[in-house]
Short mmCIF file of C-alpha atoms in Angstrom, two decimals:
data_model
loop_
_atom_site.label_atom_id
_atom_site.label_comp_id
_atom_site.label_asym_id
_atom_site.label_seq_id
_atom_site.Cartn_x
_atom_site.Cartn_y
_atom_site.Cartn_z
CA MET A 706 73.92 79.00 77.03
CA SER A 707 75.56 79.85 73.73
CA PHE A 708 78.95 79.24 72.16
CA LEU A 709 81.01 82.20 70.99
CA GLY A 710 84.28 80.33 70.61
CA VAL A 711 84.91 77.35 72.87
CA MET A 712 83.53 78.62 76.18
CA ARG A 713 79.79 78.45 76.74
CA LEU A 714 78.42 81.78 77.96
CA PRO A 715 74.93 82.66 79.27
CA ASP A 716 72.62 83.98 76.53
CA GLU A 717 71.53 86.89 78.72
CA PHE A 718 75.16 87.89 79.27
CA ILE A 719 75.92 87.74 75.54
CA SER A 720 72.91 89.87 74.64
CA ARG A 721 73.67 92.51 77.27
CA MET A 722 77.36 92.70 76.41
CA LYS A 723 76.70 93.15 72.69
CA THR A 724 74.61 96.21 73.53
CA GLN A 725 77.09 97.49 76.11
CA LEU A 726 80.07 97.22 73.78
CA GLN A 727 78.20 99.02 71.03
CA THR A 728 76.94 101.89 73.18
CA SER A 729 80.27 102.36 74.95
CA GLY A 730 82.23 102.47 71.71
CA VAL A 731 84.45 99.53 72.66
CA LYS A 732 85.19 97.27 69.72
CA GLU A 733 83.55 93.86 69.88
CA GLU A 734 86.17 92.16 67.74
CA GLY A 735 88.27 89.84 69.89
CA PHE A 736 86.10 90.19 72.99
CA TRP A 737 84.36 86.82 72.75
CA GLU A 738 87.55 85.06 71.71
CA SER A 739 89.28 86.38 74.83
CA PHE A 740 87.21 84.03 76.99
CA ASP A 741 89.09 81.12 75.42
CA ASP A 742 92.53 82.61 76.06
CA THR A 743 94.74 81.15 78.76
CA PRO A 744 94.27 83.21 81.94
CA LEU A 745 97.19 85.46 82.74
CA LYS A 746 99.24 85.01 85.89
CA GLY A 747 101.16 87.61 87.81
CA LEU A 748 103.04 88.41 90.99
CA ARG A 749 103.62 91.57 92.91
CA LEU A 750 106.99 92.00 94.59
CA ASN A 751 106.72 93.08 98.21
CA ARG A 752 108.12 96.58 98.42
CA ALA A 753 108.25 96.29 102.21
CA LYS A 754 111.02 93.73 101.71
CA VAL A 755 112.37 94.02 98.16
CA SER A 756 114.08 97.19 96.96
CA VAL A 757 113.48 98.40 93.42
CA GLU A 758 117.15 97.77 92.70
CA ASP A 759 116.63 94.07 93.48
CA TYR A 760 113.56 93.51 91.28
CA ASP A 761 115.49 92.08 88.32
CA LYS A 762 117.61 89.87 90.59
CA VAL A 763 114.59 88.38 92.38
CA LEU A 764 112.70 87.79 89.14
CA ASN A 765 115.74 86.06 87.68
CA GLU A 766 115.99 83.82 90.75
CA LEU A 767 112.30 82.96 90.30
CA GLY A 768 112.96 82.06 86.67
CA GLU A 769 110.80 84.90 85.41
CA SER A 770 111.54 87.57 82.83
CA VAL A 771 111.08 91.27 83.55
CA ASP A 772 107.59 91.58 82.06
CA LYS A 773 106.00 94.56 83.79
CA VAL A 774 102.32 95.10 84.47
CA SER A 775 101.87 98.67 83.21
CA TRP A 776 99.39 99.73 85.90
CA CYS A 777 101.37 98.46 88.92
CA ALA A 778 104.84 99.67 89.83
CA SER A 779 105.82 96.37 91.46
CA GLY A 780 103.70 94.00 89.34
CA PHE A 781 104.98 91.49 86.78
CA TYR A 782 103.48 88.87 84.50
CA THR A 783 104.63 85.32 85.20
CA VAL A 784 104.72 82.12 83.19
CA SER A 785 104.77 79.62 86.03
CA GLU A 786 102.41 78.79 88.84
CA ALA A 787 103.41 80.16 92.24
CA ALA A 788 105.07 77.24 94.01
CA GLY A 789 103.75 76.60 97.51
CA ASN A 790 107.13 75.17 98.51
CA ASP A 791 109.11 78.20 97.33
CA PRO A 792 111.01 79.74 100.29
CA TYR A 793 110.62 83.18 98.73
CA TYR A 794 106.84 82.77 98.88
CA HIS A 795 106.98 81.78 102.56
CA ALA A 796 109.27 84.73 103.30
CA GLY A 797 106.74 87.14 101.79
CA VAL A 798 109.05 88.23 98.98
CA TYR A 799 106.14 88.25 96.56
CA TYR A 800 102.37 87.92 96.40
CA PRO A 801 100.82 85.89 93.55
CA GLN A 802 98.10 88.12 92.10
CA GLU A 803 96.08 88.31 88.91
CA PRO A 804 97.43 91.36 87.04
CA SER A 805 94.12 93.25 86.79
CA ALA A 806 93.60 92.95 90.55
CA MET A 807 96.71 95.08 91.06
CA LEU A 808 94.99 98.23 89.77
CA PRO A 809 92.78 99.40 92.69
CA ALA A 810 95.51 99.63 95.35
CA GLU A 811 97.82 101.35 92.87
CA VAL A 812 95.09 103.92 92.19
CA MET A 813 94.49 104.46 95.90
CA ALA A 814 98.18 105.30 96.49
CA ALA A 815 98.15 105.11 100.29
CA LYS A 816 100.82 107.21 101.97
CA PRO A 817 102.65 106.76 105.28
CA GLY A 818 100.48 108.09 108.10
CA ASP A 819 97.14 107.52 106.35
CA LYS A 820 94.29 105.76 108.11
CA VAL A 821 93.13 103.27 105.49
CA LEU A 822 90.25 100.78 105.35
CA ASP A 823 90.04 97.81 103.00
CA LEU A 824 86.39 97.00 103.53
CA CYS A 825 86.20 93.67 101.65
CA ALA A 826 89.78 92.56 102.10
CA ALA A 827 90.16 88.76 101.71
CA PRO A 828 92.28 87.07 100.54
CA GLY A 829 94.50 90.10 101.06
CA GLY A 830 96.34 91.02 97.86
CA LYS A 831 95.09 94.60 97.85
CA ALA A 832 95.35 94.99 101.64
CA CYS A 833 98.97 93.84 101.58
CA ARG A 834 99.79 96.37 98.88
CA LEU A 835 98.13 99.13 100.94
CA GLY A 836 100.18 98.02 103.94
CA GLU A 837 103.37 98.17 101.89
CA ASP A 838 102.57 101.75 100.89
CA LEU A 839 101.99 102.82 104.51
CA LYS A 840 105.57 101.74 105.40
CA GLY A 841 104.62 100.95 108.98
CA GLU A 842 103.13 104.40 109.62
CA GLY A 843 99.44 105.15 110.09
CA LEU A 844 96.84 102.41 110.29
CA LEU A 845 95.43 99.77 107.98
CA ILE A 846 92.15 98.13 108.92
CA ALA A 847 91.43 95.10 106.75
CA ASN A 848 87.88 93.82 107.15
CA GLU A 849 86.38 90.57 105.92
CA ILE A 850 82.82 89.46 106.61
CA SER A 851 83.58 85.73 106.13
CA GLU A 852 85.28 84.10 109.12
CA ASN A 853 87.06 81.49 106.99
CA ARG A 854 88.29 84.03 104.44
CA ALA A 855 89.48 86.26 107.30
CA LYS A 856 91.87 83.46 108.31
CA ALA A 857 93.42 83.48 104.84
CA LEU A 858 93.65 87.26 105.06
CA LEU A 859 95.50 86.97 108.38
CA ARG A 860 98.06 84.58 106.98
CA ASN A 861 98.80 86.78 103.98
CA ILE A 862 99.10 89.96 106.04
CA GLU A 863 101.56 88.24 108.38
CA ARG A 864 103.51 86.55 105.57
CA MET A 865 104.06 89.88 103.86
CA GLY A 866 105.31 91.46 107.10
CA ILE A 867 102.59 94.12 107.44
CA SER A 868 102.85 95.25 111.07
CA ASN A 869 100.40 98.17 111.47
CA CYS A 870 97.25 96.26 110.50
CA VAL A 871 94.10 95.42 112.40
CA ILE A 872 91.99 92.64 110.87
CA LEU A 873 88.27 92.65 111.60
CA ASN A 874 85.54 90.10 110.86
CA GLU A 875 82.52 92.40 110.69
CA THR A 876 79.72 93.65 108.47
CA PRO A 877 80.12 97.15 107.00
CA GLU A 878 76.92 98.18 108.78
CA ARG A 879 78.43 97.41 112.20
CA LEU A 880 81.62 99.27 111.38
CA ALA A 881 80.01 102.48 110.12
CA PRO A 882 78.77 103.89 113.47
CA ARG A 883 82.11 103.16 115.14
CA PHE A 884 84.27 104.75 112.46
CA GLY A 885 82.14 107.69 111.34
CA GLY A 886 84.35 110.13 109.39
CA PHE A 887 87.48 108.27 110.55
CA PHE A 888 89.37 107.15 107.44
CA ASP A 889 91.54 109.08 105.01
CA LYS A 890 91.12 106.41 102.33
CA ILE A 891 88.75 103.48 101.81
CA LEU A 892 89.01 100.68 99.28
CA VAL A 893 85.82 98.85 98.34
CA ASP A 894 86.68 95.88 96.15
CA ALA A 895 83.04 94.91 96.05
CA PRO A 896 81.60 91.41 95.78
CA CYS A 897 80.28 91.13 92.24
CA SER A 898 78.89 88.78 89.60
CA GLY A 899 82.44 87.96 88.49
CA GLU A 900 81.97 88.23 84.72
CA GLY A 901 85.60 89.23 84.28
CA MET A 902 86.63 85.92 85.83
CA PHE A 903 84.68 83.64 83.48
CA ARG A 904 87.78 82.49 81.59
CA ARG A 905 89.69 81.92 84.85
CA ASP A 906 86.87 79.93 86.43
CA PRO A 907 84.40 78.50 83.91
CA ALA A 908 82.17 77.35 86.78
CA ALA A 909 81.53 81.05 87.49
CA THR A 910 79.04 81.09 84.61
CA LYS A 911 76.80 78.66 86.50
CA SER A 912 76.89 80.89 89.57
CA TRP A 913 76.08 83.88 87.36
CA GLU A 914 73.03 82.11 85.94
CA LYS A 915 71.85 81.20 89.43
CA TYR A 916 72.31 84.57 91.10
CA GLY A 917 73.00 87.15 88.38
CA PRO A 918 74.07 90.75 88.95
CA ALA A 919 70.83 91.84 90.66
CA GLN A 920 71.71 90.53 94.12
CA CYS A 921 75.21 91.95 93.83
CA ILE A 922 73.90 95.41 92.97
CA GLU A 923 71.84 95.54 96.14
CA LEU A 924 74.76 94.35 98.28
CA GLN A 925 77.19 96.78 96.67
CA HIS A 926 74.78 99.63 97.36
CA SER A 927 74.76 98.90 101.10
CA ILE A 928 78.55 98.46 101.25
CA ILE A 929 79.39 101.73 99.53
CA GLU A 930 76.87 103.62 101.67
CA ALA A 931 78.62 102.29 104.77
CA ALA A 932 81.97 103.32 103.30
CA HIS A 933 80.63 106.83 102.71
CA LEU A 934 79.78 107.19 106.40
CA MET A 935 83.30 106.18 107.44
CA LEU A 936 85.19 108.48 105.07
CA LYS A 937 86.35 111.82 106.41
CA ALA A 938 85.82 115.11 104.57
CA GLY A 939 88.48 115.39 101.89
CA GLY A 940 89.00 111.62 101.96
CA GLU A 941 89.28 109.29 98.97
CA LEU A 942 87.35 106.18 98.04
CA VAL A 943 88.31 103.59 95.42
CA TYR A 944 85.55 101.27 94.19
CA SER A 945 86.38 98.24 92.05
CA THR A 946 84.87 95.01 90.75
CA CYS A 947 85.89 92.17 88.44
CA THR A 948 82.74 92.35 86.35
CA PHE A 949 81.64 94.02 83.10
CA CYS A 950 78.11 94.82 84.25
CA GLU A 951 77.42 98.57 84.15
CA GLY A 952 74.71 98.18 86.76
CA GLU A 953 77.36 97.00 89.22
CA ASP A 954 79.92 99.52 88.02
CA GLU A 955 79.29 102.84 86.23
CA ILE A 956 75.58 103.04 87.05
CA GLN A 957 76.17 101.99 90.65
CA ILE A 958 78.64 104.82 91.19
CA ALA A 959 76.78 107.41 89.07
CA GLU A 960 73.71 106.88 91.26
CA PHE A 961 75.88 107.05 94.39
CA ILE A 962 77.19 110.46 93.29
CA LYS A 963 73.63 111.63 92.63
CA ARG A 964 72.78 110.75 96.23
CA HIS A 965 76.03 112.29 97.48
CA PRO A 966 77.02 115.22 95.23
CA GLU A 967 79.94 115.99 97.55
CA TYR A 968 81.91 113.36 95.61
CA GLU A 969 83.81 113.82 92.36
CA VAL A 970 85.72 111.38 90.17
CA ILE A 971 89.50 111.64 90.06
CA PRO A 972 90.53 110.62 86.52
CA HIS A 973 93.77 108.71 85.86
CA PRO A 974 94.52 109.05 82.14
CA GLU A 975 98.21 108.55 82.90
CA ILE A 976 97.76 104.83 83.63
CA GLU A 977 98.93 102.86 80.61
CA GLY A 978 96.94 99.86 79.39
CA VAL A 979 93.69 100.95 81.04
CA ALA A 980 90.61 102.24 79.16
CA HIS A 981 89.45 105.60 80.54
CA ALA A 982 85.81 106.67 80.16
CA GLY A 983 85.33 109.93 78.30
CA SER A 984 83.00 112.86 78.97
CA ASP A 985 80.17 111.25 77.00
CA SER A 986 80.13 108.07 79.10
CA ILE A 987 77.92 107.09 82.02
CA LEU A 988 80.74 107.82 84.47
CA PRO A 989 83.50 110.03 83.03
CA GLY A 990 86.93 109.30 84.48
CA SER A 991 86.18 105.72 85.46
CA MET A 992 88.51 102.95 84.32
CA ARG A 993 88.19 99.51 82.77
CA ILE A 994 90.56 96.73 81.86
CA TRP A 995 89.21 94.91 78.79
CA PRO A 996 90.65 91.42 78.22
CA HIS A 997 90.74 91.82 74.44
CA LEU A 998 92.40 95.24 74.54
CA THR A 999 95.12 94.67 77.14
CA ARG A 1000 96.79 91.91 79.16
CA GLY A 1001 94.38 91.40 82.01
CA ASP A 1002 91.02 90.03 83.06
CA GLY A 1003 87.90 92.18 83.03
CA HIS A 1004 88.09 94.81 85.76
CA PHE A 1005 86.39 98.08 86.72
CA CYS A 1006 87.82 100.81 88.96
CA VAL A 1007 86.92 104.38 89.88
CA HIS A 1008 88.63 106.83 92.21
CA LEU A 1009 86.37 109.22 94.16
CA LYS A 1010 87.17 112.20 96.36
CA LYS A 1011 84.89 113.61 99.05
CA SER A 1012 84.79 117.40 99.27
CA GLU A 1013 86.68 119.12 102.08
CA ASP A 1014 83.50 120.75 103.40
CA ALA A 1015 81.33 117.62 103.33
CA ASP A 1016 79.28 116.76 106.38
CA VAL A 1017 80.46 113.58 108.15
CA MET A 1018 78.72 111.28 110.58
CA THR A 1019 79.71 111.62 114.24
CA SER A 1020 81.50 108.56 115.54
CA GLU A 1021 80.17 106.64 118.53
CA LEU A 1022 83.74 106.43 119.83
CA ASP A 1023 83.20 109.09 122.49
CA ARG A 1024 80.61 106.85 124.13
CA ILE A 1025 83.04 103.95 124.46
CA PRO A 1026 85.01 103.81 127.74
CA SER A 1027 88.77 104.05 127.43
CA PHE A 1028 90.98 101.09 128.26
CA LYS A 1029 93.96 101.50 130.53
CA ARG A 1030 97.10 100.34 128.81
CA LYS A 1031 98.59 99.33 132.15
CA ARG A 1032 96.63 96.27 133.23
CA ASN A 1033 96.53 94.82 136.73
CA ASP A 1034 96.91 91.18 135.73
CA ASN A 1035 99.22 88.35 136.73
CA TYR A 1036 101.67 89.04 133.94
CA GLY A 1037 102.79 92.50 135.05
CA PHE A 1038 102.57 95.15 132.37
CA GLY A 1039 105.94 96.83 132.88
CA LYS A 1040 107.96 93.66 133.39
CA SER A 1041 106.28 92.05 130.39
CA ARG A 1042 107.15 95.02 128.22
CA ASP A 1043 110.74 94.81 129.43
CA ALA A 1044 110.80 91.10 128.56
CA LEU A 1045 109.84 91.96 124.97
CA PHE A 1046 112.49 94.66 124.73
CA ASP A 1047 115.14 92.40 126.28
CA PHE A 1048 114.38 89.70 123.71
CA MET A 1049 114.57 92.15 120.82
CA GLY A 1050 117.97 93.21 122.12
CA THR A 1051 119.21 89.65 121.61
CA ILE A 1052 118.04 89.64 117.97
CA LEU A 1053 118.41 93.20 116.70
CA LYS A 1054 121.46 95.38 116.26
CA LYS A 1055 121.87 98.04 118.94
CA ASP A 1056 120.43 100.96 116.98
CA ALA A 1057 117.53 98.87 115.65
CA ALA A 1058 116.70 97.58 119.14
CA LYS A 1059 116.71 101.15 120.46
CA ALA A 1060 114.42 102.29 117.66
CA PHE A 1061 112.08 99.36 118.30
CA ARG A 1062 111.86 100.28 121.98
CA GLU A 1063 111.12 103.92 121.20
CA ASP A 1064 108.48 103.06 118.60
CA SER A 1065 106.83 100.38 120.74
CA ASN A 1066 107.02 101.86 124.22
CA ASN A 1067 103.65 103.62 124.02
CA ASN A 1068 102.01 101.06 121.73
CA PHE A 1069 102.38 98.06 124.03
CA VAL A 1070 99.14 96.21 124.79
CA LEU A 1071 98.93 93.09 126.98
CA HIS A 1072 96.01 90.65 127.03
CA SER A 1073 96.46 87.62 129.30
CA GLY A 1074 100.06 87.28 128.29
CA ARG A 1075 99.55 88.00 124.59
CA VAL A 1076 101.50 91.05 123.42
CA HIS A 1077 100.18 93.45 120.77
CA LEU A 1078 101.64 96.66 119.40
CA LEU A 1079 98.87 99.08 118.48
CA ASN A 1080 99.37 102.70 117.47
CA VAL A 1081 95.73 103.82 117.95
CA GLU A 1082 93.32 103.69 120.87
CA GLU A 1083 92.39 100.14 121.71
CA ARG A 1084 88.82 101.14 122.52
CA LEU A 1085 88.21 101.68 118.79
CA PHE A 1086 87.74 97.92 118.54
CA ASN A 1087 85.84 97.26 121.76
CA GLY A 1088 82.93 94.90 121.02
CA LEU A 1089 84.04 94.14 117.45
CA LYS A 1090 85.22 90.79 116.12
CA VAL A 1091 88.98 91.27 116.04
CA VAL A 1092 91.14 88.73 114.19
CA LYS A 1093 94.41 90.65 114.53
CA LEU A 1094 95.03 93.60 116.86
CA GLY A 1095 97.97 95.38 115.27
CA GLN A 1096 101.33 93.63 115.34
CA TYR A 1097 101.47 90.45 117.41
CA PRO A 1098 105.11 90.01 118.49
CA GLY A 1099 104.39 87.03 120.76
CA GLU A 1100 103.40 86.13 124.30
CA ILE A 1101 104.71 86.27 127.85
CA LYS A 1102 105.38 83.10 129.80
CA ASN A 1103 105.08 83.88 133.50
CA THR A 1104 107.35 81.71 135.63
CA SER A 1105 107.96 81.81 139.38
CA VAL A 1106 111.17 83.77 138.90
CA GLU A 1107 110.84 85.76 135.67
CA ARG A 1108 108.76 86.69 132.67
CA ILE A 1109 109.95 85.17 129.40
CA PHE A 1110 108.98 86.48 126.00
CA ILE A 1111 108.06 83.82 123.38
CA PRO A 1112 108.19 85.30 119.86
CA SER A 1113 105.46 84.72 117.27
CA HIS A 1114 106.22 83.63 113.72
CA SER A 1115 104.82 86.90 112.40
CA LEU A 1116 107.48 88.84 114.31
CA ALA A 1117 110.27 87.21 112.30
CA LEU A 1118 108.53 88.10 109.03
CA ALA A 1119 108.18 91.74 110.08
CA ILE A 1120 111.89 92.21 110.90
CA SER A 1121 114.24 93.73 108.35
CA TYR A 1122 117.25 91.55 107.58
CA ASP A 1123 119.56 94.54 107.83
CA ASP A 1124 118.46 95.08 111.45
CA ILE A 1125 119.40 91.56 112.65
CA ARG A 1126 122.57 90.98 114.67
CA GLU A 1127 125.21 88.95 112.84
CA ASP A 1128 125.25 86.35 115.64
CA SER A 1129 121.47 85.84 115.37
CA VAL A 1130 120.84 84.94 111.74
CA VAL A 1131 121.49 81.94 109.50
CA SER A 1132 121.09 82.94 105.86
CA LEU A 1133 120.69 80.06 103.41
CA SER A 1134 120.62 80.24 99.63
CA ARG A 1135 117.25 79.68 97.99
CA ASP A 1136 118.32 76.28 96.61
CA ASP A 1137 119.74 75.00 99.93
CA GLU A 1138 117.90 71.76 100.76
CA ARG A 1139 117.91 72.73 104.43
CA LEU A 1140 115.32 75.41 103.67
CA ILE A 1141 112.76 72.82 102.59
CA ARG A 1142 113.55 70.77 105.68
CA TYR A 1143 113.06 73.89 107.79
CA LEU A 1144 109.71 74.61 106.10
CA LYS A 1145 108.67 71.03 106.89
CA GLY A 1146 109.37 71.59 110.58
CA GLU A 1147 112.50 69.45 110.75
CA THR A 1148 115.70 70.11 112.69
CA ILE A 1149 118.51 71.49 110.54
CA ILE A 1150 122.27 71.57 111.13
CA VAL A 1151 124.75 74.37 110.49
CA ASP A 1152 128.55 74.38 110.60
CA PHE A 1153 129.98 77.06 112.85
CA ASN A 1154 132.93 77.35 110.45
CA GLU A 1155 130.37 78.55 107.91
CA TYR A 1156 128.86 80.98 110.44
CA PRO A 1157 131.77 81.96 112.73
CA ASP A 1158 129.86 84.82 114.38
CA LEU A 1159 126.77 82.75 115.19
CA LYS A 1160 125.81 82.45 118.85
CA LYS A 1161 126.07 78.95 120.30
CA LYS A 1162 122.80 79.08 122.22
CA GLY A 1163 119.48 80.90 121.98
CA THR A 1164 116.93 82.13 119.48
CA ILE A 1165 118.05 82.94 115.95
CA ILE A 1166 116.36 83.82 112.66
CA ILE A 1167 116.49 81.56 109.60
CA ALA A 1168 116.52 83.53 106.35
CA VAL A 1169 116.48 82.76 102.64
CA GLY A 1170 119.10 85.13 101.34
CA LYS A 1171 118.28 88.42 103.04
CA TYR A 1172 114.61 87.62 103.68
CA PRO A 1173 113.69 86.27 107.15
CA LEU A 1174 111.64 83.05 107.21
CA GLY A 1175 111.17 82.31 110.90
CA PHE A 1176 112.76 81.48 114.24
CA GLY A 1177 114.82 78.57 115.49
CA LYS A 1178 116.85 77.73 118.58
CA ILE A 1179 120.53 77.02 118.07
CA THR A 1180 122.54 74.65 120.30
CA SER A 1181 126.27 74.24 120.77
CA ASP A 1182 126.47 71.31 118.32
CA GLY A 1183 125.06 73.40 115.47
CA SER A 1184 121.61 71.86 115.44
CA ILE A 1185 118.68 74.26 115.16
CA LYS A 1186 115.43 73.32 116.84
CA ASN A 1187 112.65 74.22 114.43
CA GLN A 1188 110.09 76.85 115.43
CA TYR A 1189 108.28 77.11 112.11
CA PRO A 1190 104.53 77.02 112.95
CA LYS A 1191 102.80 73.69 112.34
CA ALA A 1192 99.91 75.28 110.44
CA TRP A 1193 102.32 76.76 107.88
CA ARG A 1194 104.58 73.75 107.34
CA LEU A 1195 105.01 71.95 104.05
CA VAL A 1196 103.62 68.43 103.89
#
């Protein structure tokens, strides 16, 4: 280990980077000193919930200035740590994210109706951004090979109100045969040696010395080959890492294109603050964020397009038997669906409830009382480890006289405030102490003089400002029984 400033860096890393900087024409001055700089913090406002017109207002309420990240339309630099007890965080108003990590999903530019795969998705920052861009149309599959990290991914997807997402806990190799030529766009934020994160996590240097880039290169190779099989002709693939190593980045992709000449690089010279590789580089059109040249950690990104006439692998889907959406179980498919729609009618305004019924009527899936809304064939996921099967509105309780719908917490977070009936929402200001009590799972009290239109009995939504937080049950004395999930509560 050697000192170049305060941080100790591996000798092998220093030697390689000196050569890489020289050959790539990137100035060395300031590079080593950047490892001693305070890591930058950022947040991305959730465009599924926050309008562009409200950006300045929300940032002001968070105590942040309007300090934009140039490569992300909804990204901002922050000066404070994201507070775990902030109601805006729990309502999915924003996602704390390192600024450089905002680049890949911005480059991918998912559009409503796309079928998108985030192949290495946890903890979910990029997947949530992709979901925002889809605007509830199309399909997002977010995959994570680690079971524990998939749980964190689930929580973030639900917190941000992404409804058209399936979360899988699979290896890329198991997914490839199922989804041959299926996706319009695939994001591979590949596991890497993490050199760009050295200043954020000094312990990463020890991991680098133990494992090095070599193992990562082999793993990345297998992941991107699986992604290739799942991408349709004319589809787009974004590959990114948080490392400087050319073997994991430019060389990895240059060799991939040699194996698959049907791919070409889509350059993005219009993105401010990002270094773009020229025609004399290993991989022209690829992008890097250098910590000494711009405000971000080390990051690599490249945008690839598959030719329209490329051969694609045949999916095994045709060999998988089709499920019947109407199931002969004890819960009763039709009556259970009606129970969901009846409940939504008690929460949503008339037009919104009608639209929900129309959108959900053919997407309704029932598994032993658990309700899912899925806009693709369920058999796509038969035999795979599914963490989340589309939107999970809640479950059906089957009594001797009726079927009752019990809403999930994620349903509240996926509802637009403007769609909620006036008698079914209690909106509290962000500094109202009752919000913290609600997030702790305690009963809160409201004055009906303050909310004259509020129903005196039944399920309502608690919101911070115009951002839903969760459900509660109101009683005639103004007390609200807390339904905030125990696993999410503040301690």
